[in-house]
Amino acid sequence: MANDRIADHGLLADGRSAALVDRNGSVNWWCPERFDAPSVFARLLDPNGGHWSLRPRGRFEVHRSYLPGTLVLRTVFRTGQGEVTVTDGLALEPGARGHQIGRRSPRALVRVVEGVSGVVPMAMSYCPRFEYARRDAYLVRRDGTLRATAGPTTLTLDASLPLASTAGEATLDFEVHAGQRETFTLRYAPTYGEAPAVPTVDDPDPLAETVLGWRSWAEEHPFQGSYAELVQRNALVLQGLTYQPSGAVVAAATTSLPEELGGDRNYDYRYAWLRDFCLTLRALWVAACPTEAGRLFDWVASAVGRVGGSQVPIMFGVEGERELDERTMETLRGYADSAPVRVGNEAWRQRQLDVLGEVLDAAWRLRDHLDPMPEEIRDLLRDLADQAATSWREPDAGMWEARDAQRHYLSSKVYCWVGLDRAVRFGERLGDADDLARWTRQRDEVRETILREGWNADVGAYTGAFGSDRLDASVLVMPIIGFLPAADPRMRATINLIDRRLGHNGLLRRWDGDPATFHLCSFWLAQCLTLAGERDRAARLFEIIASKANDLGLFAEQLDPRTGEQLGNFPQAFSHIGLILAAWQLSTASTGATYSEEGYP
């Protein structure tokens, strides 16, 4: 089946790339070289985009789950003839444990079929389509394997059973008896490079090292608080979205899954945003450990480099690339015919002033790990503070990346305040007396301006932009980052009004007219209610939002309030970050801890 529901998919990851496999046993998305590389399977975006299906013939029921503490997926197929399991994983390198997993991925997708009871007829279909379905594959049998090459990419399929093939597809019909095991291994290698060692079909347990690797990471990162199991599962998802060679965390594993069916807001999210950076780092700090948070900050510092007076890029490729020009893939129809399919993201050219504060805020969170502070980090942070001091009065594209016009977005001003506030807190570690005086003056002026211009008395709330009467859920960051207490009368009125006007059964849209609710904003609301002293109400809301994940605990970006369908790129880091931070906020409230002046861990 093509264009299965977004939420029907599970995530496989190996520290460099991600694959999505649906409930029917079809791998519908994989970019094996790295997250943002060309796809070899893209049926998620087009019926003819390429796939690798492994499923029973005839009718079946499905139950699936991750092996505990891993991103190895086990699907149980129950049929009238018996029961069979398919265990899927992107292989991790043998022997890698803890923080070392994923650094040198074998680039191999392993699928293990095991008979549980009876005799189950099975069918396999393997149809790679290279470079976003621009190239058909020609399969060549070599040394008992099927090899497909298209330009720089070579795939080699090995199986414990003989495969039949035509020019562009391999098929296999076979039966699995109780106790029988069959193994399939698909490995990627650059056509003109050396192929890495991968698990073989003769290996008695080809995913054993992968399971041990994931569990070693999970065991090092226990979360002591409410919803511990849920937080750890979401932390694993963030780890799965991490490009391990650099430490960058991508916003999602996919491109062009639509915010609205039939709409054109279909963007490529396989990159790392500074917009997400601050929240990502906090979530890693809470749910993992400072090692991951520190690696992420090191990557950002390296990617941004020396700023001076130039515009700070808002996003990067996973190895720090800046030019991410957007183009349309005419070879793919789009998910549910929602065109266009885009590769690259033109938002890299935008100015978003919030990034200045996000990087400074992250540095403040890591201040103990930046003592002594390296000279290049000090220069970067000083440049960012100087930019916040001089540019906060200017309009920008805002955190939702508006493509129509620049505005004086409230959240952007708030994050400029955050940047200046953290710079002042660093004190002499960051600037001299003149710097600190200048940053302090600008910080106070930003705050006064936000409180005066951001409040709309006619609406009775802080609105999304100066002079606007439009509510925007992005202003919920104000209490979360410590700009205003949630119990402040105007802030409390804003929270209540956003809940009433943008809410749908507890879930929030970003703005009035947004076609779907946005998971991160819903979790922000739960955080704000907790900070306002309404923990029971916040907990009920949190549990409603958490229940909207799919059966594997995965979130897309948004949820259609009419149909309950998940929409947008998948899985979305923002959504999982929101869950982790809301769970932390609830845990802090349940322990009776006092509200910290920063308002977050």
Short mmCIF file of C-alpha atoms in Angstrom, two decimals, residues 171-417:
data_model
loop_
_atom_site.label_atom_id
_atom_site.label_comp_id
_atom_site.label_asym_id
_atom_site.label_seq_id
_atom_site.Cartn_x
_atom_site.Cartn_y
_atom_site.Cartn_z
CA THR A 171 10.48 -10.81 -5.10
CA LEU A 172 10.22 -13.88 -2.95
CA ASP A 173 7.36 -16.10 -1.81
CA PHE A 174 8.25 -18.43 1.04
CA GLU A 175 6.79 -20.19 4.08
CA VAL A 176 7.96 -19.82 7.67
CA HIS A 177 7.45 -22.68 10.10
CA ALA A 178 7.45 -22.39 13.87
CA GLY A 179 11.07 -22.08 15.03
CA GLN A 180 12.38 -21.15 11.57
CA ARG A 181 14.47 -18.01 11.09
CA GLU A 182 15.31 -16.22 7.86
CA THR A 183 17.54 -13.14 7.62
CA PHE A 184 17.71 -10.32 5.08
CA THR A 185 20.49 -7.72 5.07
CA LEU A 186 20.57 -4.63 2.85
CA ARG A 187 23.77 -2.64 2.99
CA TYR A 188 24.65 0.73 1.52
CA ALA A 189 28.11 1.65 0.32
CA PRO A 190 29.47 4.49 -1.80
CA THR A 191 30.04 3.11 -5.29
CA TYR A 192 33.62 4.31 -5.36
CA GLY A 193 34.43 3.82 -1.70
CA GLU A 194 35.13 0.97 0.66
CA ALA A 195 32.13 -0.99 1.92
CA PRO A 196 31.96 -1.26 5.73
CA ALA A 197 31.68 -4.57 7.54
CA VAL A 198 28.05 -5.47 8.20
CA PRO A 199 26.13 -8.30 9.90
CA THR A 200 25.70 -11.30 7.62
CA VAL A 201 22.73 -13.56 7.02
CA ASP A 202 24.77 -16.40 8.55
CA ASP A 203 25.04 -14.56 11.85
CA PRO A 204 22.84 -16.39 14.41
CA ASP A 205 21.63 -13.06 15.84
CA PRO A 206 22.54 -10.23 13.45
CA LEU A 207 20.86 -7.52 15.56
CA ALA A 208 22.35 -8.56 18.91
CA GLU A 209 25.07 -5.89 18.88
CA THR A 210 22.56 -3.26 17.85
CA VAL A 211 20.28 -4.16 20.76
CA LEU A 212 23.18 -4.08 23.22
CA GLY A 213 24.38 -0.76 21.84
CA TRP A 214 21.03 0.98 22.26
CA ARG A 215 20.49 -0.50 25.71
CA SER A 216 23.91 0.60 26.88
CA TRP A 217 22.97 4.19 26.00
CA ALA A 218 19.55 3.94 27.65
CA GLU A 219 20.99 2.46 30.85
CA GLU A 220 23.38 5.40 31.21
CA HIS A 221 20.52 7.93 31.11
CA PRO A 222 17.87 7.15 33.70
CA PHE A 223 15.28 9.87 34.34
CA GLN A 224 14.32 10.28 37.97
CA GLY A 225 10.84 11.74 37.87
CA SER A 226 7.26 11.32 36.75
CA TYR A 227 6.62 9.48 33.48
CA ALA A 228 10.17 8.03 33.57
CA GLU A 229 9.52 5.30 31.00
CA LEU A 230 7.83 7.76 28.65
CA VAL A 231 10.68 10.25 28.96
CA GLN A 232 13.31 7.60 28.27
CA ARG A 233 11.47 6.44 25.14
CA ASN A 234 11.32 10.02 23.87
CA ALA A 235 15.00 10.52 24.70
CA LEU A 236 15.77 7.49 22.53
CA VAL A 237 13.90 9.13 19.67
CA LEU A 238 16.04 12.27 20.04
CA GLN A 239 19.12 10.08 20.05
CA GLY A 240 17.82 8.44 16.88
CA LEU A 241 17.54 11.89 15.27
CA THR A 242 21.15 12.74 16.19
CA TYR A 243 23.84 12.69 13.52
CA GLN A 244 26.46 11.11 15.72
CA PRO A 245 29.64 12.17 13.88
CA SER A 246 28.88 15.83 14.67
CA GLY A 247 26.27 15.74 17.45
CA ALA A 248 23.71 17.72 15.40
CA VAL A 249 20.03 16.88 16.00
CA VAL A 250 17.80 17.06 12.93
CA ALA A 251 14.29 18.50 13.20
CA ALA A 252 12.76 15.36 11.64
CA ALA A 253 13.68 12.31 9.60
CA THR A 254 11.61 13.28 6.55
CA THR A 255 10.89 15.93 3.98
CA SER A 256 7.62 17.28 2.58
CA LEU A 257 5.08 15.52 4.77
CA PRO A 258 2.29 18.12 4.66
CA GLU A 259 0.91 20.29 7.43
CA GLU A 260 -2.42 20.06 5.61
CA LEU A 261 -3.52 17.42 3.11
CA GLY A 262 -3.54 18.95 -0.34
CA GLY A 263 -1.67 22.02 0.88
CA ASP A 264 1.74 23.24 -0.17
CA ARG A 265 3.35 23.82 3.26
CA ASN A 266 5.57 20.80 2.67
CA TYR A 267 9.12 21.46 3.80
CA ASP A 268 12.38 19.59 4.27
CA TYR A 269 13.13 19.17 7.97
CA ARG A 270 16.23 16.96 7.76
CA TYR A 271 18.46 19.76 9.02
CA ALA A 272 19.48 21.25 12.36
CA TRP A 273 17.86 24.55 13.40
CA LEU A 274 19.26 26.98 15.95
CA ARG A 275 15.57 27.69 16.64
CA ASP A 276 15.29 24.18 18.03
CA PHE A 277 18.72 24.21 19.60
CA CYS A 278 17.95 25.71 23.00
CA LEU A 279 14.96 23.43 23.61
CA THR A 280 16.85 20.41 22.31
CA LEU A 281 19.72 21.05 24.65
CA ARG A 282 17.41 21.38 27.65
CA ALA A 283 15.67 18.12 26.75
CA LEU A 284 18.99 16.31 26.38
CA TRP A 285 20.09 17.74 29.71
CA VAL A 286 16.93 16.49 31.41
CA ALA A 287 16.51 13.12 29.73
CA ALA A 288 20.08 12.19 28.87
CA CYS A 289 23.18 13.79 30.33
CA PRO A 290 25.48 16.79 29.84
CA THR A 291 27.65 14.79 27.44
CA GLU A 292 25.02 14.93 24.68
CA ALA A 293 24.15 18.53 25.52
CA GLY A 294 27.81 19.50 25.45
CA ARG A 295 28.38 17.82 22.09
CA LEU A 296 25.40 19.65 20.64
CA PHE A 297 26.72 23.00 21.85
CA ASP A 298 30.18 22.25 20.46
CA TRP A 299 28.61 21.50 17.08
CA VAL A 300 26.64 24.75 17.10
CA ALA A 301 29.70 26.79 18.04
CA SER A 302 31.67 25.20 15.22
CA ALA A 303 28.86 25.62 12.68
CA VAL A 304 28.15 29.27 13.51
CA GLY A 305 31.81 30.24 13.80
CA ARG A 306 32.82 33.89 14.00
CA VAL A 307 29.80 36.11 13.43
CA GLY A 308 31.00 39.68 13.67
CA GLY A 309 28.25 41.86 12.22
CA SER A 310 26.98 39.34 9.68
CA GLN A 311 23.56 37.70 9.83
CA VAL A 312 23.51 34.57 11.97
CA PRO A 313 22.32 31.53 9.96
CA ILE A 314 19.23 29.95 11.48
CA MET A 315 19.90 26.38 10.31
CA PHE A 316 22.62 24.09 9.02
CA GLY A 317 23.25 20.74 7.43
CA VAL A 318 24.29 18.04 9.88
CA GLU A 319 27.98 18.72 9.29
CA GLY A 320 27.57 22.50 9.43
CA GLU A 321 26.72 23.25 5.79
CA ARG A 322 25.07 26.65 5.32
CA GLU A 323 23.72 26.72 1.76
CA LEU A 324 20.62 24.55 1.73
CA ASP A 325 18.96 25.77 -1.44
CA GLU A 326 15.43 24.51 -1.96
CA ARG A 327 14.36 22.65 -5.08
CA THR A 328 11.34 20.63 -6.15
CA MET A 329 11.43 16.89 -6.90
CA GLU A 330 9.08 16.51 -9.87
CA THR A 331 9.57 12.73 -9.76
CA LEU A 332 7.52 12.39 -6.55
CA ARG A 333 3.79 13.17 -6.32
CA GLY A 334 3.85 13.94 -2.62
CA TYR A 335 2.21 12.31 0.38
CA ALA A 336 -1.49 11.86 -0.46
CA ASP A 337 -0.84 13.97 -3.59
CA SER A 338 0.24 16.93 -1.47
CA ALA A 339 2.77 18.55 -3.77
CA PRO A 340 5.38 19.86 -4.07
CA VAL A 341 8.06 17.58 -2.66
CA ARG A 342 10.94 19.81 -1.62
CA VAL A 343 14.60 19.05 -1.00
CA GLY A 344 16.52 21.75 0.83
CA ASN A 345 14.86 24.55 2.75
CA GLU A 346 14.85 28.16 1.68
CA ALA A 347 14.40 29.23 5.30
CA TRP A 348 18.20 29.11 5.59
CA ARG A 349 18.18 32.62 4.09
CA GLN A 350 15.78 34.04 6.69
CA ARG A 351 16.59 36.33 9.56
CA GLN A 352 15.25 35.03 12.86
CA LEU A 353 16.37 37.09 15.82
CA ASP A 354 15.38 34.43 18.34
CA VAL A 355 18.50 32.41 17.47
CA LEU A 356 20.70 35.00 19.18
CA GLY A 357 19.08 34.34 22.52
CA GLU A 358 18.80 30.61 22.02
CA VAL A 359 22.55 30.12 21.67
CA LEU A 360 23.35 32.40 24.60
CA ASP A 361 20.72 30.65 26.70
CA ALA A 362 22.23 27.27 25.89
CA ALA A 363 25.68 28.54 26.82
CA TRP A 364 24.33 29.78 30.15
CA ARG A 365 22.87 26.35 30.80
CA LEU A 366 26.32 24.86 30.14
CA ARG A 367 28.20 27.57 32.03
CA ASP A 368 29.91 25.14 34.40
CA HIS A 369 31.18 23.19 31.39
CA LEU A 370 32.45 26.39 29.79
CA ASP A 371 34.73 27.31 32.67
CA PRO A 372 37.31 28.24 31.65
CA MET A 373 35.61 29.56 28.53
CA PRO A 374 37.49 28.94 25.26
CA GLU A 375 38.39 32.15 23.45
CA GLU A 376 36.43 31.23 20.32
CA ILE A 377 33.29 30.58 22.39
CA ARG A 378 33.70 33.91 24.18
CA ASP A 379 34.04 35.72 20.86
CA LEU A 380 30.94 34.00 19.49
CA LEU A 381 28.81 34.81 22.54
CA ARG A 382 29.97 38.43 22.63
CA ASP A 383 29.07 38.82 18.95
CA LEU A 384 25.62 37.35 19.57
CA ALA A 385 25.00 39.64 22.53
CA ASP A 386 26.11 42.65 20.49
CA GLN A 387 23.75 41.68 17.68
CA ALA A 388 20.86 41.28 20.12
CA ALA A 389 21.61 44.74 21.51
CA THR A 390 21.58 46.40 18.09
CA SER A 391 18.99 44.40 16.12
CA TRP A 392 16.18 43.65 18.57
CA ARG A 393 14.17 46.60 17.22
CA GLU A 394 14.11 45.11 13.71
CA PRO A 395 11.42 42.86 12.23
CA ASP A 396 12.15 39.24 11.30
CA ALA A 397 10.51 36.04 9.99
CA GLY A 398 9.65 34.73 13.45
CA MET A 399 9.97 31.22 14.85
CA TRP A 400 7.26 29.87 12.52
CA GLU A 401 9.34 31.03 9.53
CA ALA A 402 6.77 33.21 7.82
CA ARG A 403 7.51 33.51 4.11
CA ASP A 404 5.12 36.39 3.36
CA ALA A 405 6.53 39.32 5.34
CA GLN A 406 8.74 40.25 8.26
CA ARG A 407 7.08 41.45 11.47
CA HIS A 408 7.95 42.49 15.00
CA TYR A 409 7.28 39.05 16.48
CA LEU A 410 6.95 39.01 20.24
CA SER A 411 8.80 35.70 20.68
CA SER A 412 11.78 37.06 18.74
CA LYS A 413 11.95 40.12 21.03
CA VAL A 414 11.66 37.87 24.08
CA TYR A 415 14.59 35.76 22.94
CA CYS A 416 16.66 38.91 22.33
CA TRP A 417 15.94 39.75 25.96
#
